[in-house]
PDB file of C-alpha atoms in Angstrom:
ATOM      1  CA  MET G  22    -168.547 140.266 -16.096  1.00 56.00           C
ATOM      2  CA  ASN G  23    -168.359 144.017 -15.466  1.00 63.00           C
ATOM      3  CA  LEU G  24    -167.318 143.314 -11.858  1.00 58.00           C
ATOM      4  CA  ILE G  25    -164.448 141.122 -13.065  1.00 60.00           C
ATOM      5  CA  LYS G  26    -163.198 143.890 -15.369  1.00 58.00           C
ATOM      6  CA  LYS G  27    -163.279 146.404 -12.499  1.00 55.00           C
ATOM      7  CA  ALA G  28    -161.415 143.996 -10.199  1.00 51.00           C
ATOM      8  CA  PHE G  29    -158.800 143.342 -12.878  1.00 51.00           C
ATOM      9  CA  ALA G  30    -158.392 147.079 -13.564  1.00 53.00           C
ATOM     10  CA  GLY G  31    -158.069 147.770  -9.816  1.00 53.00           C
ATOM     11  CA  ALA G  32    -155.432 145.053  -9.381  1.00 51.00           C
ATOM     12  CA  PHE G  33    -153.525 146.357 -12.394  1.00 49.00           C
ATOM     13  CA  PHE G  34    -153.641 149.908 -10.997  1.00 49.00           C
ATOM     14  CA  LEU G  35    -152.302 148.775  -7.578  1.00 49.00           C
ATOM     15  CA  CYS G  36    -149.502 146.758  -9.190  1.00 48.00           C
ATOM     16  CA  THR G  37    -148.525 149.747 -11.313  1.00 48.00           C
ATOM     17  CA  ILE G  38    -148.380 152.074  -8.311  1.00 47.00           C
ATOM     18  CA  SER G  39    -146.429 149.613  -6.161  1.00 45.00           C
ATOM     19  CA  ALA G  40    -143.914 149.076  -8.977  1.00 44.00           C
ATOM     20  CA  CYS G  41    -143.157 152.806  -8.953  1.00 45.00           C
ATOM     21  CA  THR G  42    -141.971 152.780  -5.339  1.00 42.00           C
ATOM     22  CA  THR G  43    -138.577 151.347  -4.497  1.00 44.00           C
ATOM     23  CA  MET G  44    -136.817 150.305  -1.321  1.00 47.00           C
ATOM     24  CA  ASN G  45    -134.056 152.792  -2.190  1.00 48.00           C
ATOM     25  CA  SER G  46    -136.292 155.837  -2.425  1.00 53.00           C
ATOM     26  CA  VAL G  47    -135.521 158.525   0.111  1.00 50.00           C
ATOM     27  CA  PRO G  48    -138.399 159.657   2.346  1.00 55.00           C
ATOM     28  CA  LEU G  49    -137.217 163.251   2.339  1.00 61.00           C
ATOM     29  CA  SER G  50    -139.975 164.333   4.676  1.00 76.00           C
ATOM     30  CA  ASN G  51    -138.243 162.617   7.621  1.00 85.00           C
ATOM     31  CA  TYR G  52    -134.548 162.596   6.703  1.00 91.00           C
ATOM     32  CA  THR G  53    -131.888 164.931   5.414  1.00 90.00           C
ATOM     33  CA  VAL G  54    -128.434 164.332   3.947  1.00 93.00           C
ATOM     34  CA  PHE G  55    -125.634 164.544   6.502  1.00 94.00           C
ATOM     35  CA  THR G  56    -123.360 167.256   5.113  1.00 95.00           C
ATOM     36  CA  GLU G  57    -120.060 168.768   6.132  1.00 95.00           C
ATOM     37  CA  ASP G  58    -121.892 171.989   7.069  1.00 93.00           C
ATOM     38  CA  LEU G  59    -124.185 170.042   9.398  1.00 92.00           C
ATOM     39  CA  ARG G  60    -121.155 168.316  10.922  1.00 94.00           C
ATOM     40  CA  ARG G  61    -119.554 171.700  11.633  1.00 92.00           C
ATOM     41  CA  ASP G  62    -122.820 172.959  13.163  1.00 89.00           C
ATOM     42  CA  LEU G  63    -122.975 169.904  15.442  1.00 90.00           C
ATOM     43  CA  GLU G  64    -119.358 170.368  16.492  1.00 90.00           C
ATOM     44  CA  ALA G  65    -120.009 174.069  17.200  1.00 88.00           C
ATOM     45  CA  ALA G  66    -123.002 173.027  19.367  1.00 87.00           C
ATOM     46  CA  SER G  67    -120.761 170.486  21.208  1.00 89.00           C
ATOM     47  CA  ILE G  68    -122.825 167.526  19.980  1.00 90.00           C
ATOM     48  CA  PRO G  69    -120.439 164.571  19.437  1.00 93.00           C
ATOM     49  CA  LEU G  70    -120.959 162.400  16.343  1.00 94.00           C
ATOM     50  CA  GLU G  71    -121.223 159.358  18.619  1.00 93.00           C
ATOM     51  CA  LYS G  72    -124.559 160.801  19.859  1.00 92.00           C
ATOM     52  CA  VAL G  73    -125.958 161.211  16.315  1.00 93.00           C
ATOM     53  CA  GLN G  74    -128.250 158.556  14.808  1.00 94.00           C
ATOM     54  CA  PHE G  75    -127.105 157.938  11.232  1.00 95.00           C
ATOM     55  CA  PHE G  76    -128.955 156.216   8.382  1.00 94.00           C
ATOM     56  CA  ASN G  77    -127.901 154.921   4.951  1.00 94.00           C
ATOM     57  CA  ASP G  78    -129.905 155.984   1.902  1.00 92.00           C
ATOM     58  CA  LYS G  79    -129.285 152.869  -0.212  1.00 93.00           C
ATOM     59  CA  ALA G  80    -129.143 149.152   0.426  1.00 94.00           C
ATOM     60  CA  ILE G  81    -125.566 148.038   1.087  1.00 94.00           C
ATOM     61  CA  ASN G  82    -124.871 144.399   0.165  1.00 93.00           C
ATOM     62  CA  ILE G  83    -121.403 142.917   0.509  1.00 91.00           C
ATOM     63  CA  ARG G  84    -120.323 139.336  -0.159  1.00 88.00           C
ATOM     64  CA  ARG G  85    -117.248 137.158   0.109  1.00 85.00           C
ATOM     65  CA  GLU G  86    -116.448 133.511  -0.409  1.00 82.00           C
ATOM     66  CA  VAL G  87    -115.190 131.775   2.704  1.00 74.00           C
ATOM     67  CA  SER G  88    -113.591 128.408   3.133  1.00 69.00           C
ATOM     68  CA  ASP G  89    -112.773 126.634   6.363  1.00 65.00           C
ATOM     69  CA  PRO G  90    -109.008 125.958   6.516  1.00 65.00           C
ATOM     70  CA  ASN G  91    -109.773 122.517   8.012  1.00 66.00           C
ATOM     71  CA  ASP G  92    -111.716 121.589   4.863  1.00 64.00           C
ATOM     72  CA  ILE G  93    -108.768 122.256   2.513  1.00 64.00           C
ATOM     73  CA  LYS G  94    -106.659 119.206   1.675  1.00 67.00           C
ATOM     74  CA  VAL G  95    -103.688 118.705  -0.629  1.00 66.00           C
ATOM     75  CA  ASN G  96    -103.497 115.273  -2.274  1.00 64.00           C
ATOM     76  CA  PRO G  97    -100.188 113.537  -3.127  1.00 66.00           C
ATOM     77  CA  GLU G  98    -100.307 115.009  -6.654  1.00 60.00           C
ATOM     78  CA  GLY G  99    -100.384 118.545  -5.176  1.00 65.00           C
ATOM     79  CA  GLN G 100    -103.995 119.286  -6.075  1.00 65.00           C
ATOM     80  CA  ILE G 101    -105.990 121.313  -3.608  1.00 61.00           C
ATOM     81  CA  THR G 102    -109.394 119.941  -2.716  1.00 62.00           C
ATOM     82  CA  MET G 103    -112.143 121.152  -0.411  1.00 61.00           C
ATOM     83  CA  SER G 104    -113.996 118.478   1.452  1.00 58.00           C
ATOM     84  CA  ASN G 105    -117.089 120.559   2.233  1.00 64.00           C
ATOM     85  CA  GLY G 106    -116.907 123.081  -0.605  1.00 64.00           C
ATOM     86  CA  LYS G 107    -117.144 126.786   0.076  1.00 71.00           C
ATOM     87  CA  SER G 108    -119.475 128.992   1.961  1.00 71.00           C
ATOM     88  CA  ILE G 109    -120.530 132.508   1.083  1.00 78.00           C
ATOM     89  CA  GLN G 110    -120.755 135.262   3.666  1.00 83.00           C
ATOM     90  CA  THR G 111    -123.254 137.980   2.762  1.00 86.00           C
ATOM     91  CA  ILE G 112    -123.967 141.105   4.793  1.00 89.00           C
ATOM     92  CA  ASN G 113    -127.004 143.234   3.971  1.00 90.00           C
ATOM     93  CA  VAL G 114    -127.818 146.681   5.322  1.00 93.00           C
ATOM     94  CA  LEU G 115    -131.302 147.757   4.245  1.00 93.00           C
ATOM     95  CA  PRO G 116    -131.997 151.406   3.362  1.00 93.00           C
ATOM     96  CA  PHE G 117    -132.499 153.668   6.375  1.00 93.00           C
ATOM     97  CA  THR G 118    -131.073 151.190   8.868  1.00 93.00           C
ATOM     98  CA  PRO G 119    -130.011 153.073  12.015  1.00 94.00           C
ATOM     99  CA  GLY G 120    -126.273 153.236  12.671  1.00 94.00           C
ATOM    100  CA  VAL G 121    -123.862 154.893  15.090  1.00 95.00           C
ATOM    101  CA  SER G 122    -120.489 156.519  14.630  1.00 95.00           C
ATOM    102  CA  LEU G 123    -117.584 154.494  15.988  1.00 94.00           C
ATOM    103  CA  GLY G 124    -115.012 157.126  15.123  1.00 93.00           C
ATOM    104  CA  SER G 125    -114.211 159.950  12.802  1.00 94.00           C
ATOM    105  CA  ASP G 126    -111.432 162.100  11.530  1.00 94.00           C
ATOM    106  CA  SER G 127    -111.227 164.997   9.151  1.00 93.00           C
ATOM    107  CA  GLY G 128    -113.212 164.007   6.070  1.00 94.00           C
ATOM    108  CA  SER G 129    -114.422 160.574   7.191  1.00 96.00           C
ATOM    109  CA  ILE G 130    -116.833 158.876   9.577  1.00 97.00           C
ATOM    110  CA  SER G 131    -116.972 155.170  10.447  1.00 95.00           C
ATOM    111  CA  VAL G 132    -120.529 153.967  11.079  1.00 95.00           C
ATOM    112  CA  SER G 133    -121.634 150.619  12.509  1.00 94.00           C
ATOM    113  CA  TRP G 134    -124.999 149.067  11.646  1.00 91.00           C
ATOM    114  CA  ASP G 135    -124.229 145.871  13.617  1.00 88.00           C
ATOM    115  CA  ASP G 136    -126.691 145.381  16.480  1.00 85.00           C
ATOM    116  CA  THR G 137    -124.531 142.641  18.068  1.00 83.00           C
ATOM    117  CA  GLN G 138    -121.969 145.250  19.210  1.00 81.00           C
ATOM    118  CA  GLN G 139    -119.175 143.118  17.679  1.00 82.00           C
ATOM    119  CA  ASP G 140    -118.276 145.662  15.018  1.00 85.00           C
ATOM    120  CA  THR G 141    -115.391 147.780  16.300  1.00 88.00           C
ATOM    121  CA  LYS G 142    -114.482 149.706  13.120  1.00 91.00           C
ATOM    122  CA  GLY G 143    -117.711 150.126  11.158  1.00 92.00           C
ATOM    123  CA  MET G 144    -118.158 151.033   7.507  1.00 94.00           C
ATOM    124  CA  LYS G 145    -116.184 154.038   6.378  1.00 95.00           C
ATOM    125  CA  PHE G 146    -117.853 157.023   4.705  1.00 96.00           C
ATOM    126  CA  ASN G 147    -115.639 159.666   3.094  1.00 96.00           C
ATOM    127  CA  LEU G 148    -116.395 163.301   2.429  1.00 96.00           C
ATOM    128  CA  SER G 149    -116.836 164.117  -1.261  1.00 96.00           C
ATOM    129  CA  GLY G 150    -118.053 167.622  -1.972  1.00 95.00           C
ATOM    130  CA  GLN G 151    -120.488 168.297   0.891  1.00 95.00           C
ATOM    131  CA  ASN G 152    -121.740 164.700   1.408  1.00 96.00           C
ATOM    132  CA  TYR G 153    -120.357 161.573   3.052  1.00 97.00           C
ATOM    133  CA  PHE G 154    -120.292 158.574   0.675  1.00 96.00           C
ATOM    134  CA  LEU G 155    -119.528 154.901   1.339  1.00 95.00           C
ATOM    135  CA  ASP G 156    -115.786 154.275   0.872  1.00 95.00           C
ATOM    136  CA  VAL G 157    -115.478 151.792  -1.995  1.00 94.00           C
ATOM    137  CA  LEU G 158    -112.142 150.394  -3.188  1.00 92.00           C
ATOM    138  CA  PRO G 159    -111.277 149.912  -6.877  1.00 92.00           C
ATOM    139  CA  ASN G 160    -113.071 147.053  -8.667  1.00 92.00           C
ATOM    140  CA  ASN G 161    -116.048 147.396  -6.284  1.00 92.00           C
ATOM    141  CA  LYS G 162    -114.126 145.882  -3.374  1.00 92.00           C
ATOM    142  CA  PHE G 163    -115.027 146.886   0.161  1.00 91.00           C
ATOM    143  CA  ASP G 164    -113.108 146.527   3.448  1.00 91.00           C
ATOM    144  CA  TYR G 165    -115.185 145.505   6.446  1.00 89.00           C
ATOM    145  CA  LYS G 166    -114.063 143.918   9.719  1.00 86.00           C
ATOM    146  CA  GLU G 167    -110.521 143.635   8.329  1.00 86.00           C
ATOM    147  CA  ARG G 168    -111.700 141.492   5.399  1.00 86.00           C
ATOM    148  CA  THR G 169    -112.216 142.337   1.738  1.00 90.00           C
ATOM    149  CA  PHE G 170    -115.705 141.878   0.337  1.00 90.00           C
ATOM    150  CA  ASP G 171    -117.237 142.308  -3.108  1.00 92.00           C
ATOM    151  CA  LEU G 172    -119.691 145.189  -3.077  1.00 93.00           C
ATOM    152  CA  GLN G 173    -122.898 143.837  -4.617  1.00 91.00           C
ATOM    153  CA  SER G 174    -124.902 147.051  -4.187  1.00 89.00           C
ATOM    154  CA  GLY G 175    -124.543 150.290  -2.289  1.00 89.00           C
ATOM    155  CA  ASN G 176    -121.994 152.168  -4.369  1.00 91.00           C
ATOM    156  CA  GLY G 177    -122.825 155.843  -3.840  1.00 92.00           C
ATOM    157  CA  ALA G 178    -124.617 155.261  -0.520  1.00 94.00           C
ATOM    158  CA  ARG G 179    -124.714 158.435   1.591  1.00 95.00           C
ATOM    159  CA  LEU G 180    -125.205 159.183   5.252  1.00 95.00           C
ATOM    160  CA  PHE G 181    -128.515 160.663   6.333  1.00 94.00           C
ATOM    161  CA  VAL G 182    -129.890 161.894   9.655  1.00 91.00           C
ATOM    162  CA  LYS G 183    -133.436 162.526  10.839  1.00 89.00           C
ATOM    163  CA  LYS G 184    -134.580 166.100  10.423  1.00 85.00           C
ATOM    164  CA  ASP G 185    -135.311 166.211  14.166  1.00 77.00           C
ATOM    165  CA  LEU G 186    -131.548 166.530  14.681  1.00 70.00           C
ATOM    166  CA  LEU G 187    -131.643 169.942  13.048  1.00 64.00           C
ATOM    167  CA  LYS G 188    -133.788 171.216  15.944  1.00 64.00           C
ATOM    168  CA  GLN G 189    -130.892 170.503  18.330  1.00 60.00           C
ATOM    169  CA  VAL G 190    -128.572 172.835  16.439  1.00 57.00           C
ATOM    170  CA  LYS G 191    -129.064 176.508  17.177  1.00 58.00           C
ATOM    171  CA  ASN G 192    -127.854 178.675  14.331  1.00 58.00           C
ATOM    172  CA  SER G 193    -127.425 182.362  14.840  1.00 62.00           C
ATOM    173  CA  ARG G 194    -126.774 184.338  11.697  1.00 66.00           C
ATOM    174  CA  GLU G 195    -126.485 188.043  11.093  1.00 72.00           C
ATOM    175  CA  THR G 196    -125.479 190.194   8.170  1.00 77.00           C
ATOM    176  CA  LEU G 197    -122.877 192.841   8.808  1.00 76.00           C
ATOM    177  CA  LYS G 198    -123.556 196.048   6.923  1.00 76.00           C
ATOM    178  CA  GLY G 199    -119.988 197.278   6.885  1.00 76.00           C
ATOM    179  CA  ARG G 200    -118.017 199.876   8.773  1.00 72.00           C
ATOM    180  CA  LYS G 201    -116.860 203.239   7.488  1.00 80.00           C
ATOM    181  CA  VAL G 202    -113.717 205.118   8.443  1.00 85.00           C
ATOM    182  CA  GLY G 203    -114.304 207.599  11.291  1.00 81.00           C
ATOM    183  CA  GLN G 204    -117.328 205.848  12.816  1.00 69.00           C
TER     184      GLN G 204
END
């Protein structure tokens, strides 16, 4: 009986600990937020953004309802019917999925997570403060591959990079003590 109580207590303890960890938690020991300062440092070191491995810190889930135009019929009374119903397209990007920059301009970076190489525009991240956040339209709408999706989760997702990238950037800093007249 005592063994059963210990087993139950152990199982309860493991369930409690596993419930405290989430898929969206940031393993800060390996990653750092991609900031505007880091972008400037990379540009100063002549490292193009296309050579940087990006990661997202939150799950990004987008969804849209799709219907095949061949399935839509109009009956003699003018009512629209669908012969095969509708289908739902869902795209999921798990936290810390690797992505690459497809292009950038001042204040934005477009990152692709698509491993099929069919994504030509990527998901847009805009600069807000010092961080790059997923570009979300009003009413939680999201543009991707020239289509509008409903953003299910991922609002506030930021770009991250591995801390190893920081070793590639050589910063040289010095403090100037001032200069007096006549010296």
